[in-house]
CSV table of C-alpha atoms in Angstrom, one decimal:
chain,number,residue,atom,x,y,z
A,1,MET,CA,-2.7,22.1,-25.0
A,2,THR,CA,-0.6,18.4,-25.5
A,3,THR,CA,-1.4,17.2,-29.5
A,4,ASN,CA,-3.3,14.1,-28.8
A,5,PRO,CA,-3.3,10.9,-31.4
A,6,LEU,CA,-5.7,9.2,-29.7
A,7,ALA,CA,-8.9,11.5,-29.8
A,8,ALA,CA,-9.5,11.4,-33.0
A,9,ALA,CA,-9.5,7.9,-33.2
A,10,LEU,CA,-11.3,7.4,-30.1
A,11,PRO,CA,-13.6,9.9,-30.3
A,12,GLY,CA,-16.5,10.5,-26.9
A,13,LEU,CA,-14.1,9.2,-24.7
A,14,ASP,CA,-12.9,11.7,-21.5
A,15,PHE,CA,-9.5,12.1,-22.7
A,16,VAL,CA,-7.3,14.7,-21.0
A,17,THR,CA,-4.5,17.0,-22.1
A,18,ASP,CA,-4.3,20.3,-20.4
A,19,THR,CA,-0.6,20.5,-19.8
A,20,ASP,CA,-1.3,20.9,-15.5
A,21,VAL,CA,-3.7,18.5,-15.2
A,22,LEU,CA,-1.9,16.3,-16.9
A,23,ASP,CA,0.8,16.7,-15.0
A,24,SER,CA,-0.7,15.7,-12.1
A,25,LEU,CA,-2.1,12.8,-13.0
A,26,SER,CA,1.6,11.9,-14.2
A,27,HIS,CA,3.0,10.4,-10.4
A,28,ASP,CA,1.8,8.8,-7.2
A,29,ASP,CA,3.4,10.4,-4.3
A,30,ALA,CA,6.8,9.0,-4.5
A,31,GLU,CA,8.3,12.0,-4.6
A,32,TRP,CA,11.8,10.6,-5.9
A,33,ALA,CA,10.7,8.6,-8.4
A,34,PRO,CA,11.4,9.6,-11.8
A,35,VAL,CA,8.2,11.1,-14.0
A,36,GLY,CA,8.3,10.7,-17.6
A,37,LYS,CA,5.9,13.2,-20.0
A,38,ALA,CA,2.4,11.4,-21.2
A,39,LEU,CA,1.1,11.5,-24.0
A,40,ALA,CA,-2.1,12.4,-22.7
A,41,ALA,CA,-4.4,10.6,-20.0
A,42,VAL,CA,-7.8,9.3,-20.5
A,43,ARG,CA,-10.4,8.4,-17.8
A,44,PRO,CA,-12.3,6.0,-19.1
A,45,ARG,CA,-16.2,4.6,-17.5
A,46,SER,CA,-16.4,0.9,-18.3
A,47,THR,CA,-14.7,-1.9,-19.2
A,48,ALA,CA,-15.3,-1.1,-22.9
A,49,GLU,CA,-14.1,1.6,-23.3
A,50,VAL,CA,-10.6,0.7,-21.4
A,51,GLN,CA,-10.4,-2.0,-24.3
A,52,ALA,CA,-11.0,0.7,-27.0
A,53,VAL,CA,-8.2,2.4,-25.2
A,54,VAL,CA,-5.9,-0.4,-24.8
A,55,ALA,CA,-6.1,-2.2,-28.2
A,56,GLU,CA,-5.6,1.7,-30.0
A,57,CYS,CA,-2.5,2.0,-28.2
A,58,ALA,CA,-1.4,-1.8,-29.7
A,59,THR,CA,-2.0,-0.3,-33.3
A,60,ARG,CA,0.0,2.7,-32.4
A,61,GLY,CA,3.1,1.6,-30.1
A,62,ILE,CA,1.9,3.9,-26.9
A,63,PRO,CA,2.6,2.4,-23.7
A,64,VAL,CA,-0.3,2.4,-20.9
A,65,VAL,CA,0.6,3.3,-17.3
A,66,THR,CA,-2.7,2.7,-15.0
A,67,ARG,CA,-3.9,5.5,-12.5
A,68,GLY,CA,-6.2,5.0,-9.5
A,69,ALA,CA,-6.2,7.1,-6.4
A,70,GLY,CA,-2.4,7.9,-7.0
A,71,THR,CA,-1.5,7.3,-3.5
A,72,GLY,CA,1.3,4.9,-4.4
A,73,LEU,CA,4.9,5.3,-2.4
A,74,SER,CA,6.9,4.0,-5.1
A,75,GLY,CA,6.9,5.5,-8.7
A,76,GLY,CA,4.5,2.8,-9.9
A,77,ALA,CA,1.7,5.2,-11.3
A,78,ASN,CA,4.4,7.3,-13.0
A,79,ALA,CA,4.4,8.3,-16.9
A,80,VAL,CA,6.8,7.1,-19.2
A,81,ASP,CA,8.3,9.0,-21.8
A,82,GLY,CA,4.8,9.6,-24.6
A,83,CYS,CA,2.7,6.8,-22.1
A,84,LEU,CA,-1.3,7.4,-22.1
A,85,VAL,CA,-2.0,7.6,-18.4
A,86,LEU,CA,-5.2,5.4,-18.2
A,87,ASP,CA,-6.7,7.0,-14.9
A,88,LEU,CA,-9.2,5.1,-13.7
A,89,SER,CA,-10.9,6.9,-11.3
A,90,LYS,CA,-14.2,7.4,-13.0
A,91,MET,CA,-14.4,3.7,-12.8
A,92,ASN,CA,-15.6,3.7,-9.3
A,93,ARG,CA,-19.3,2.3,-8.9
A,94,ILE,CA,-20.0,-0.7,-6.6
A,95,LEU,CA,-21.2,-3.3,-9.0
A,96,GLU,CA,-22.8,-6.2,-6.3
A,97,ILE,CA,-22.8,-6.5,-2.9
A,98,ASP,CA,-24.1,-9.9,-1.9
A,99,PRO,CA,-24.4,-10.4,1.3
A,100,ASP,CA,-25.7,-14.5,1.1
A,101,ASN,CA,-22.7,-15.3,0.1
A,102,MET,CA,-20.4,-13.0,2.0
A,103,ILE,CA,-18.9,-10.6,-1.8
A,104,ALA,CA,-19.0,-7.7,-3.6
A,105,VAL,CA,-18.0,-7.0,-6.9
A,106,VAL,CA,-16.5,-3.5,-8.0
A,107,GLN,CA,-14.9,-0.9,-10.3
A,108,PRO,CA,-11.2,-1.0,-9.7
A,109,GLY,CA,-11.8,3.5,-9.2
A,110,VAL,CA,-14.1,2.3,-6.1
A,111,VAL,CA,-12.1,3.9,-3.0
A,112,ASN,CA,-11.3,1.5,0.0
A,113,ASN,CA,-13.5,3.1,3.2
A,114,ASP,CA,-16.6,3.8,0.7
A,115,LEU,CA,-16.9,0.1,-0.1
A,116,LYS,CA,-16.2,-0.4,4.0
A,117,ALA,CA,-19.1,2.1,4.4
A,118,ALA,CA,-21.3,1.0,1.7
A,119,VAL,CA,-20.8,-3.0,3.7
A,120,ALA,CA,-21.4,-2.4,6.5
A,121,GLU,CA,-24.8,-1.6,5.2
A,122,HIS,CA,-25.4,-5.0,5.4
A,123,GLY,CA,-23.4,-6.0,8.6
A,124,LEU,CA,-19.9,-6.8,6.6
A,125,TRP,CA,-17.1,-5.8,6.7
A,126,TYR,CA,-14.2,-5.3,4.3
A,127,PRO,CA,-10.9,-5.8,6.3
A,128,PRO,CA,-7.5,-4.4,4.3
A,129,ASP,CA,-7.2,-1.3,6.0
A,130,PRO,CA,-4.0,0.7,4.6
A,131,ALA,CA,-3.4,4.3,5.8
A,132,SER,CA,-4.3,6.0,2.8
A,133,ALA,CA,-8.0,3.8,2.9
A,134,PRO,CA,-9.8,7.5,2.8
A,135,TRP,CA,-8.2,8.1,-0.6
A,136,SER,CA,-6.8,5.0,-2.3
A,137,THR,CA,-8.5,2.6,-4.9
A,138,ILE,CA,-9.9,-0.8,-5.1
A,139,GLY,CA,-7.6,-0.5,-8.1
A,140,GLY,CA,-4.7,0.5,-6.9
A,141,ASN,CA,-4.2,-1.5,-3.6
A,142,ALA,CA,-4.7,-4.6,-5.7
A,143,SER,CA,-2.7,-3.8,-7.7
A,144,THR,CA,0.1,-3.5,-5.1
A,145,ASN,CA,-1.1,-6.3,-3.0
A,146,ALA,CA,-1.7,-3.2,0.1
A,147,GLY,CA,-1.7,-4.1,3.4
A,148,GLY,CA,-3.0,-2.0,6.0
A,149,LEU,CA,-3.3,-2.1,10.1
A,150,CYS,CA,-5.4,-5.0,10.6
A,151,CYS,CA,-3.3,-7.2,8.3
A,152,LEU,CA,-1.5,-9.2,11.1
A,153,LYS,CA,-4.6,-10.2,12.2
A,154,TYR,CA,-7.1,-10.5,8.7
A,155,GLY,CA,-4.2,-10.7,5.7
A,156,VAL,CA,-3.8,-8.5,3.0
A,157,THR,CA,-5.2,-7.7,-0.2
A,158,ARG,CA,-4.5,-10.6,-2.2
A,159,ASP,CA,-6.4,-12.5,0.8
A,160,TYR,CA,-9.9,-10.8,-0.2
A,161,VAL,CA,-9.8,-11.0,-4.1
A,162,LEU,CA,-11.9,-14.1,-5.4
A,163,GLY,CA,-12.0,-12.8,-9.3
A,164,LEU,CA,-10.9,-10.2,-11.5
A,165,GLU,CA,-12.1,-9.0,-14.8
A,166,ALA,CA,-9.2,-7.8,-16.7
A,167,VAL,CA,-8.2,-5.9,-20.5
A,168,VAL,CA,-4.6,-8.3,-21.6
A,169,GLY,CA,-2.9,-8.7,-24.4
A,170,GLY,CA,-0.6,-11.7,-25.4
A,171,PRO,CA,-1.9,-15.2,-25.2
A,172,ALA,CA,-5.4,-14.1,-24.7
A,173,GLY,CA,-6.4,-12.4,-28.0
A,174,ALA,CA,-5.7,-9.1,-29.4
A,175,TYR,CA,-4.4,-6.3,-27.1
A,176,GLY,CA,-7.7,-5.4,-25.6
A,177,THR,CA,-9.4,-8.6,-25.1
A,178,ALA,CA,-11.2,-8.3,-21.3
A,179,VAL,CA,-11.0,-12.2,-19.7
A,180,ARG,CA,-12.5,-13.4,-16.2
A,181,LEU,CA,-10.1,-14.9,-13.7
A,182,GLY,CA,-11.0,-16.8,-10.1
A,183,HIS,CA,-14.1,-17.6,-9.0
A,184,ARG,CA,-17.0,-16.5,-7.1
A,185,THR,CA,-17.0,-19.3,-4.2
A,186,THR,CA,-15.3,-19.5,-1.3
A,187,LYS,CA,-12.7,-22.3,-2.4
A,188,GLY,CA,-11.6,-23.0,-6.3
A,189,VAL,CA,-8.2,-24.5,-7.5
A,190,ALA,CA,-9.0,-25.0,-11.2
A,191,GLY,CA,-5.4,-24.1,-13.1
A,192,TYR,CA,-3.2,-21.8,-12.1
A,193,ASP,CA,-3.5,-18.9,-9.8
A,194,MET,CA,-3.7,-16.1,-12.5
A,195,VAL,CA,-5.8,-14.3,-9.5
A,196,GLY,CA,-2.7,-14.3,-7.4
A,197,LEU,CA,-0.5,-13.3,-10.1
A,198,PHE,CA,-1.5,-10.1,-11.3
A,199,VAL,CA,-3.0,-9.3,-7.8
A,200,GLY,CA,0.3,-7.0,-6.8
A,201,SER,CA,1.9,-7.0,-10.5
A,202,GLU,CA,1.4,-3.1,-10.9
A,203,GLY,CA,0.1,-2.7,-13.6
A,204,THR,CA,2.0,-4.7,-15.7
A,205,LEU,CA,0.0,-7.6,-16.7
A,206,GLY,CA,-3.0,-5.7,-17.9
A,207,VAL,CA,-5.5,-3.7,-16.9
A,208,LEU,CA,-8.0,-4.5,-13.8
A,209,THR,CA,-11.7,-3.3,-14.6
A,210,GLU,CA,-13.6,-5.2,-12.7
A,211,ILE,CA,-12.3,-7.3,-9.0
A,212,THR,CA,-15.0,-9.9,-7.4
A,213,LEU,CA,-13.5,-9.5,-3.3
A,214,ARG,CA,-14.5,-11.3,0.0
A,215,LEU,CA,-16.3,-10.1,2.9
A,216,ARG,CA,-16.1,-10.8,6.4
A,217,PRO,CA,-18.9,-10.2,9.1
A,218,ALA,CA,-19.2,-7.0,11.0
A,219,ARG,CA,-17.4,-7.1,14.0
A,220,ALA,CA,-19.7,-7.6,17.1
A,221,GLU,CA,-17.7,-4.5,19.5
A,222,SER,CA,-15.5,-2.3,18.8
A,223,PRO,CA,-12.5,-3.4,19.0
A,224,ARG,CA,-10.1,-2.3,22.8
A,225,THR,CA,-7.0,-0.4,21.9
A,226,VAL,CA,-3.6,-1.4,24.0
A,227,VAL,CA,-1.4,1.9,24.6
A,228,GLY,CA,2.8,1.5,25.4
A,229,ALA,CA,5.2,4.0,25.9
A,230,PHE,CA,8.9,3.7,25.5
A,231,GLY,CA,11.8,5.4,26.6
A,232,SER,CA,13.4,4.1,22.6
A,233,ILE,CA,12.5,2.9,19.7
A,234,VAL,CA,14.6,-0.5,20.2
A,235,ALA,CA,12.7,-0.6,23.8
A,236,ALA,CA,9.2,-1.0,21.4
A,237,GLY,CA,10.8,-2.7,19.1
A,238,ASN,CA,11.7,-5.3,21.8
A,239,ALA,CA,7.8,-5.8,23.1
A,240,VAL,CA,6.6,-6.4,19.0
A,241,ALA,CA,9.3,-9.6,19.7
A,242,ALA,CA,7.6,-10.4,22.5
A,243,THR,CA,4.3,-10.2,21.8
A,244,THR,CA,4.9,-12.8,19.2
A,245,ARG,CA,7.0,-15.2,21.5
A,246,LEU,CA,4.4,-15.0,24.2
A,247,GLY,CA,1.7,-16.0,21.1
A,248,LEU,CA,-0.6,-12.6,21.9
A,249,LEU,CA,-2.3,-11.7,18.4
A,250,PRO,CA,-3.8,-8.6,18.2
A,251,THR,CA,-5.9,-7.1,15.0
A,252,ALA,CA,-3.5,-3.9,14.5
A,253,LEU,CA,-0.1,-3.8,16.3
A,254,GLU,CA,1.2,-0.3,15.0
A,255,LEU,CA,4.6,1.8,16.4
A,256,LEU,CA,5.0,5.8,16.0
A,257,ASP,CA,8.3,7.7,17.0
A,258,LYS,CA,8.8,10.9,18.5
A,259,ALA,CA,8.7,13.0,15.2
A,260,CYS,CA,6.1,11.2,13.5
A,261,LEU,CA,3.4,12.0,16.6
A,262,LYS,CA,5.3,15.6,16.8
A,263,ALA,CA,4.3,15.9,13.2
A,264,VAL,CA,0.8,14.7,13.0
A,265,GLU,CA,0.2,17.0,16.4
A,266,GLU,CA,1.7,20.3,14.8
A,267,TRP,CA,-0.5,20.2,11.7
A,268,LYS,CA,-3.7,18.4,12.9
A,269,HIS,CA,-3.9,19.9,16.0
A,270,LEU,CA,-5.4,16.6,18.2
A,271,GLY,CA,-4.3,16.9,21.6
A,272,LEU,CA,-1.7,13.6,21.4
A,273,SER,CA,1.8,14.3,23.9
A,274,ALA,CA,4.8,13.8,21.8
A,275,THR,CA,7.1,13.0,24.7
A,276,ALA,CA,7.6,9.5,24.8
A,277,GLU,CA,10.6,8.3,22.1
A,278,ALA,CA,7.8,5.8,20.7
A,279,LEU,CA,4.4,4.6,21.4
A,280,LEU,CA,2.8,1.3,20.5
A,281,LEU,CA,-0.5,1.2,19.5
A,282,ALA,CA,-2.7,-2.1,19.2
A,283,GLN,CA,-5.9,-2.9,18.5
A,284,ILE,CA,-7.7,-6.2,20.0
A,285,ASP,CA,-11.4,-7.2,18.4
A,286,THR,CA,-12.0,-10.1,20.2
A,287,PRO,CA,-15.2,-9.8,22.5
A,288,GLY,CA,-16.5,-10.5,25.8
A,289,LYS,CA,-14.1,-10.8,28.5
A,290,ALA,CA,-11.5,-13.0,26.5
A,291,GLY,CA,-10.7,-9.8,24.9
A,292,ASP,CA,-10.9,-7.8,28.1
A,293,ASP,CA,-7.6,-10.5,29.4
A,294,GLU,CA,-6.3,-10.2,26.4
A,295,ALA,CA,-5.8,-6.0,26.6
A,296,ALA,CA,-4.6,-7.2,30.1
A,297,ALA,CA,-2.2,-9.7,28.8
A,298,LEU,CA,-0.6,-7.1,26.0
A,299,ALA,CA,-0.4,-4.2,27.8
A,300,GLN,CA,1.4,-6.7,31.1
A,301,CYS,CA,3.5,-7.6,27.9
A,302,PHE,CA,4.7,-4.3,27.4
A,303,ARG,CA,5.4,-3.3,30.6
A,304,ASP,CA,7.3,-6.2,31.1
A,305,ALA,CA,9.5,-5.5,28.1
A,306,GLY,CA,10.0,-2.1,28.9
A,307,ALA,CA,7.6,0.1,28.0
A,308,GLU,CA,7.1,3.0,30.8
A,309,TRP,CA,3.7,2.5,30.9
A,310,ALA,CA,1.4,0.5,28.8
A,311,GLU,CA,-2.7,1.0,29.9
A,312,GLN,CA,-5.9,0.0,27.5
A,313,SER,CA,-7.7,3.7,26.8
A,314,THR,CA,-11.0,4.1,28.2
A,315,ASP,CA,-11.6,6.9,26.1
A,316,GLU,CA,-12.8,6.8,22.8
A,317,PHE,CA,-12.0,9.8,21.6
A,318,GLU,CA,-8.2,9.5,22.6
A,319,ALA,CA,-7.9,5.7,21.1
A,320,GLU,CA,-9.2,7.1,18.0
A,321,ALA,CA,-7.4,10.3,17.5
A,322,LEU,CA,-3.9,7.3,18.1
A,323,PHE,CA,-5.0,5.7,15.6
A,324,SER,CA,-5.6,9.3,13.2
A,325,ALA,CA,-2.2,10.3,14.1
A,326,ARG,CA,-0.3,6.3,12.9
A,327,ARG,CA,-3.0,7.2,9.6
A,328,LEU,CA,-1.4,10.7,9.7
A,329,ALA,CA,2.1,10.6,9.6
A,330,TYR,CA,3.6,10.1,6.6
A,331,PRO,CA,1.7,13.5,5.3
A,332,ALA,CA,2.3,15.6,8.0
A,333,LEU,CA,6.2,14.6,7.2
A,334,GLU,CA,5.7,15.4,3.3
A,335,ARG,CA,4.0,19.1,4.4
A,336,LEU,CA,7.6,19.5,6.5
A,337,GLY,CA,9.5,18.5,2.9
A,338,PRO,CA,10.8,15.8,0.8
A,339,VAL,CA,10.5,11.9,2.4
A,340,LEU,CA,11.5,8.9,0.9
A,341,THR,CA,9.5,6.1,2.2
A,342,GLU,CA,11.0,3.1,3.4
A,343,ASP,CA,8.5,-0.1,2.6
A,344,ILE,CA,10.8,-3.3,4.6
A,345,CYS,CA,9.6,-6.5,6.3
A,346,VAL,CA,11.5,-8.1,8.3
A,347,PRO,CA,10.7,-11.4,10.4
A,348,ARG,CA,9.2,-10.1,13.4
A,349,SER,CA,12.0,-11.8,15.9
A,350,ALA,CA,13.9,-9.4,14.1
A,351,VAL,CA,12.2,-5.7,14.6
A,352,PRO,CA,14.4,-5.0,17.2
A,353,ARG,CA,17.3,-5.0,15.1
A,354,MET,CA,16.1,-3.3,12.3
A,355,LEU,CA,14.8,-0.6,14.8
A,356,ALA,CA,18.6,-0.5,16.2
A,357,ALA,CA,20.5,-0.8,11.8
A,358,ILE,CA,17.9,2.4,11.8
A,359,GLU,CA,19.3,4.4,14.0
A,360,ASP,CA,22.8,3.6,13.3
A,361,ILE,CA,22.5,4.4,9.5
A,362,ALA,CA,20.7,7.5,10.1
A,363,SER,CA,23.5,8.5,12.2
A,364,ARG,CA,26.4,7.3,9.8
A,365,HIS,CA,24.8,9.4,7.1
A,366,GLN,CA,23.8,12.2,9.4
A,367,VAL,CA,19.9,11.8,7.9
A,368,ALA,CA,17.1,13.2,9.8
A,369,ILE,CA,14.6,9.7,9.4
A,370,ALA,CA,11.6,9.0,11.5
A,371,THR,CA,9.6,5.8,11.9
A,372,ILE,CA,6.3,4.9,11.5
A,373,ALA,CA,5.4,0.7,11.1
A,374,HIS,CA,2.6,-1.9,11.4
A,375,ALA,CA,5.3,-3.0,13.8
A,376,GLY,CA,3.0,-6.7,14.5
A,377,ASP,CA,3.9,-7.9,11.3
A,378,GLY,CA,7.5,-6.4,10.6
A,379,ASN,CA,6.7,-4.1,7.7
A,380,LEU,CA,8.3,-0.7,8.9
A,381,HIS,CA,8.5,2.5,7.3
A,382,PRO,CA,11.3,4.5,7.9
A,383,LEU,CA,10.5,8.4,6.7
A,384,ILE,CA,14.0,9.4,5.6
A,385,ARG,CA,13.3,13.4,6.1
A,386,THR,CA,15.7,16.1,3.4
A,387,PRO,CA,15.5,20.2,3.2
A,388,ALA,CA,14.2,20.9,-0.5
A,389,GLY,CA,17.2,21.8,-2.9
A,390,ASP,CA,20.2,19.8,-0.8
A,391,ASP,CA,22.0,17.8,-2.9
A,392,ALA,CA,24.2,17.1,-0.4
A,393,ALA,CA,21.1,15.8,1.8
A,394,HIS,CA,19.5,13.7,-0.9
A,395,THR,CA,22.4,11.8,-2.2
A,396,ALA,CA,22.7,10.6,1.5
A,397,ALA,CA,19.4,9.7,2.1
A,398,GLN,CA,19.8,7.5,-0.6
A,399,ALA,CA,22.8,5.7,0.4
A,400,ALA,CA,20.7,5.1,3.6
A,401,PHE,CA,18.1,4.7,1.8
A,402,GLU,CA,19.9,1.3,0.1
A,403,GLU,CA,21.5,0.4,3.4
A,404,MET,CA,18.4,-0.8,4.8
A,405,LEU,CA,17.4,-2.1,1.6
A,406,THR,CA,20.5,-4.6,2.5
A,407,ALA,CA,20.5,-4.5,6.0
A,408,ALA,CA,16.2,-5.7,6.0
A,409,ILE,CA,18.0,-8.9,3.5
A,410,ASP,CA,20.3,-9.9,5.4
A,411,MET,CA,17.8,-10.0,8.4
A,412,GLY,CA,15.9,-12.7,5.9
A,413,GLY,CA,13.5,-10.5,5.3
A,414,THR,CA,12.2,-7.9,2.0
A,415,VAL,CA,12.5,-4.3,0.2
A,416,THR,CA,8.3,-4.2,0.2
A,417,GLY,CA,5.8,-5.3,2.2
A,418,GLU,CA,2.6,-3.3,1.1
A,419,HIS,CA,4.2,-0.5,-1.2
A,420,GLY,CA,5.3,-2.5,-4.3
A,421,VAL,CA,8.5,-2.2,-6.5
A,422,GLY,CA,7.5,0.6,-9.1
A,423,LEU,CA,10.7,2.2,-9.9
A,424,LEU,CA,11.5,2.7,-6.5
A,425,LYS,CA,12.6,-0.7,-5.4
A,426,ARG,CA,14.6,-2.1,-8.8
A,427,ALA,CA,17.8,-2.8,-8.0
A,428,GLY,CA,16.8,-4.2,-4.1
A,429,LEU,CA,14.4,-6.3,-5.8
A,430,ARG,CA,17.5,-7.2,-7.8
A,431,GLN,CA,19.3,-8.0,-4.9
A,432,GLU,CA,16.7,-9.7,-3.2
A,433,GLN,CA,16.0,-12.3,-5.3
A,434,GLU,CA,18.3,-14.4,-7.1
A,435,PRO,CA,19.1,-14.6,-11.2
A,436,GLY,CA,16.9,-17.3,-11.8
A,437,VAL,CA,13.5,-16.1,-10.3
A,438,LEU,CA,14.1,-12.7,-11.9
A,439,ALA,CA,14.0,-14.6,-14.8
A,440,MET,CA,11.1,-16.4,-14.8
A,441,GLN,CA,9.5,-13.5,-13.8
A,442,GLN,CA,10.6,-12.0,-16.7
A,443,ALA,CA,9.2,-15.1,-18.6
A,444,LEU,CA,6.1,-14.7,-17.4
A,445,LYS,CA,5.8,-10.7,-18.3
A,446,GLN,CA,7.2,-11.5,-21.7
A,447,THR,CA,4.3,-14.1,-22.6
A,448,LEU,CA,1.5,-11.8,-21.1
A,449,ASP,CA,2.5,-8.6,-23.1
A,450,PRO,CA,5.1,-9.6,-25.5
A,451,LEU,CA,4.7,-5.8,-26.5
A,452,ASN,CA,5.8,-4.8,-23.2
A,453,LEU,CA,2.5,-2.3,-23.4
A,454,PHE,CA,1.9,-2.6,-19.7
A,455,ASN,CA,3.6,0.1,-17.4
A,456,PRO,CA,6.7,-0.3,-18.9
A,457,GLY,CA,10.0,-0.2,-17.0
A,458,LYS,CA,8.3,-0.8,-13.8
A,459,VAL,CA,9.2,-3.9,-11.0
A,460,LEU,CA,11.3,-5.8,-13.6
A,461,GLY,CA,13.0,-2.9,-15.3
A,462,ASP,CA,14.0,-3.1,-19.2
A,463,PRO,CA,13.6,-6.2,-20.5
A,464,ALA,CA,16.6,-5.9,-22.5
A,465,ALA,CA,18.7,-4.9,-19.7
């Protein structure tokens, strides 16, 4: 057991000090990101408990690292030495669903898919759908500004967050002060966009304890699925660029390469064939004949771009299996060995060039790279696989990782489309953004969190560095 000076000061709270449990709460799914040794973890159930914890940690100089479900892929929720891990998974209540105004108010520990199911009972829909939606929480999604499969058409988490409650310090008052940011109305531009600042800040500015979300009407019918098989991953990239050029806007446009399909099939036995080098999976939710026409146009676009075949799926179970494979690709590869996950995003016209660059980088560094992608919006996830315990392979993988970041930046892209900077992309952030912009962000962090209490070292790194 670990000595915990906070438990006596905060009686009645659900502290975790068991070494094995604490270790499991001290990191996210980014296997390659460094992990510090936490002092303890606590599982609050209310904003008041979070306030008490933050106030006590500020008094004692104990860093606070907030955690949701731990599904992140950048090390953003990893413990730092001597910190308290603030596990928000027990703050999992849906506080309000307002069908008249199409909003929901939730605690941060609500699981994405659980919210979807709850609002569906009211004829409503919450669109953001990261591949981790069955497990990831709304608080974590907001902290990283998570995207997902259908953000191509419907936008990312920030587009759905109207308001926040956050426990903060600094100019708002003593550490442990709760503030409300944003609004419940469809429109609202009073003051600076503090909600937009906190969404995607990865827990470095405060602790999100309540989130007010915009909803949409439920879709009138099930989306159509269009599948295209390609002889090379670059050919699939050409089809993505052609889709954009023709002005087609599917709900989702996803890419899986042969290695990903094979890993999923060997694990889950979904009945998938992994003969093509790459598949493009698209969904179209335009209702009626217009949707049929759009699906036919997209299939023809795939064929014109060089698909071996492209068809609209008429088998609902087959379509569901294909999209399940997309969601399962990362854990399927992870079970085979350590995986270093990229999250680069490039302009859609540059997708073929970036896919070709990934192949070249893999060849030159002699590393195995499988690729999945939210291809329709240029967000690519090359998955670098290495044998466990192979230091040379680890070094080669890290070099390939950094080279892909540089290639994305050179093509007008960014080092992270949805996973966040966390620990793994700090050097990439410094490479992507000019010093003046980084200085502005450091000034915001130092003003809103003068004690550097909240998730220190993440995103921008050490202020003294």
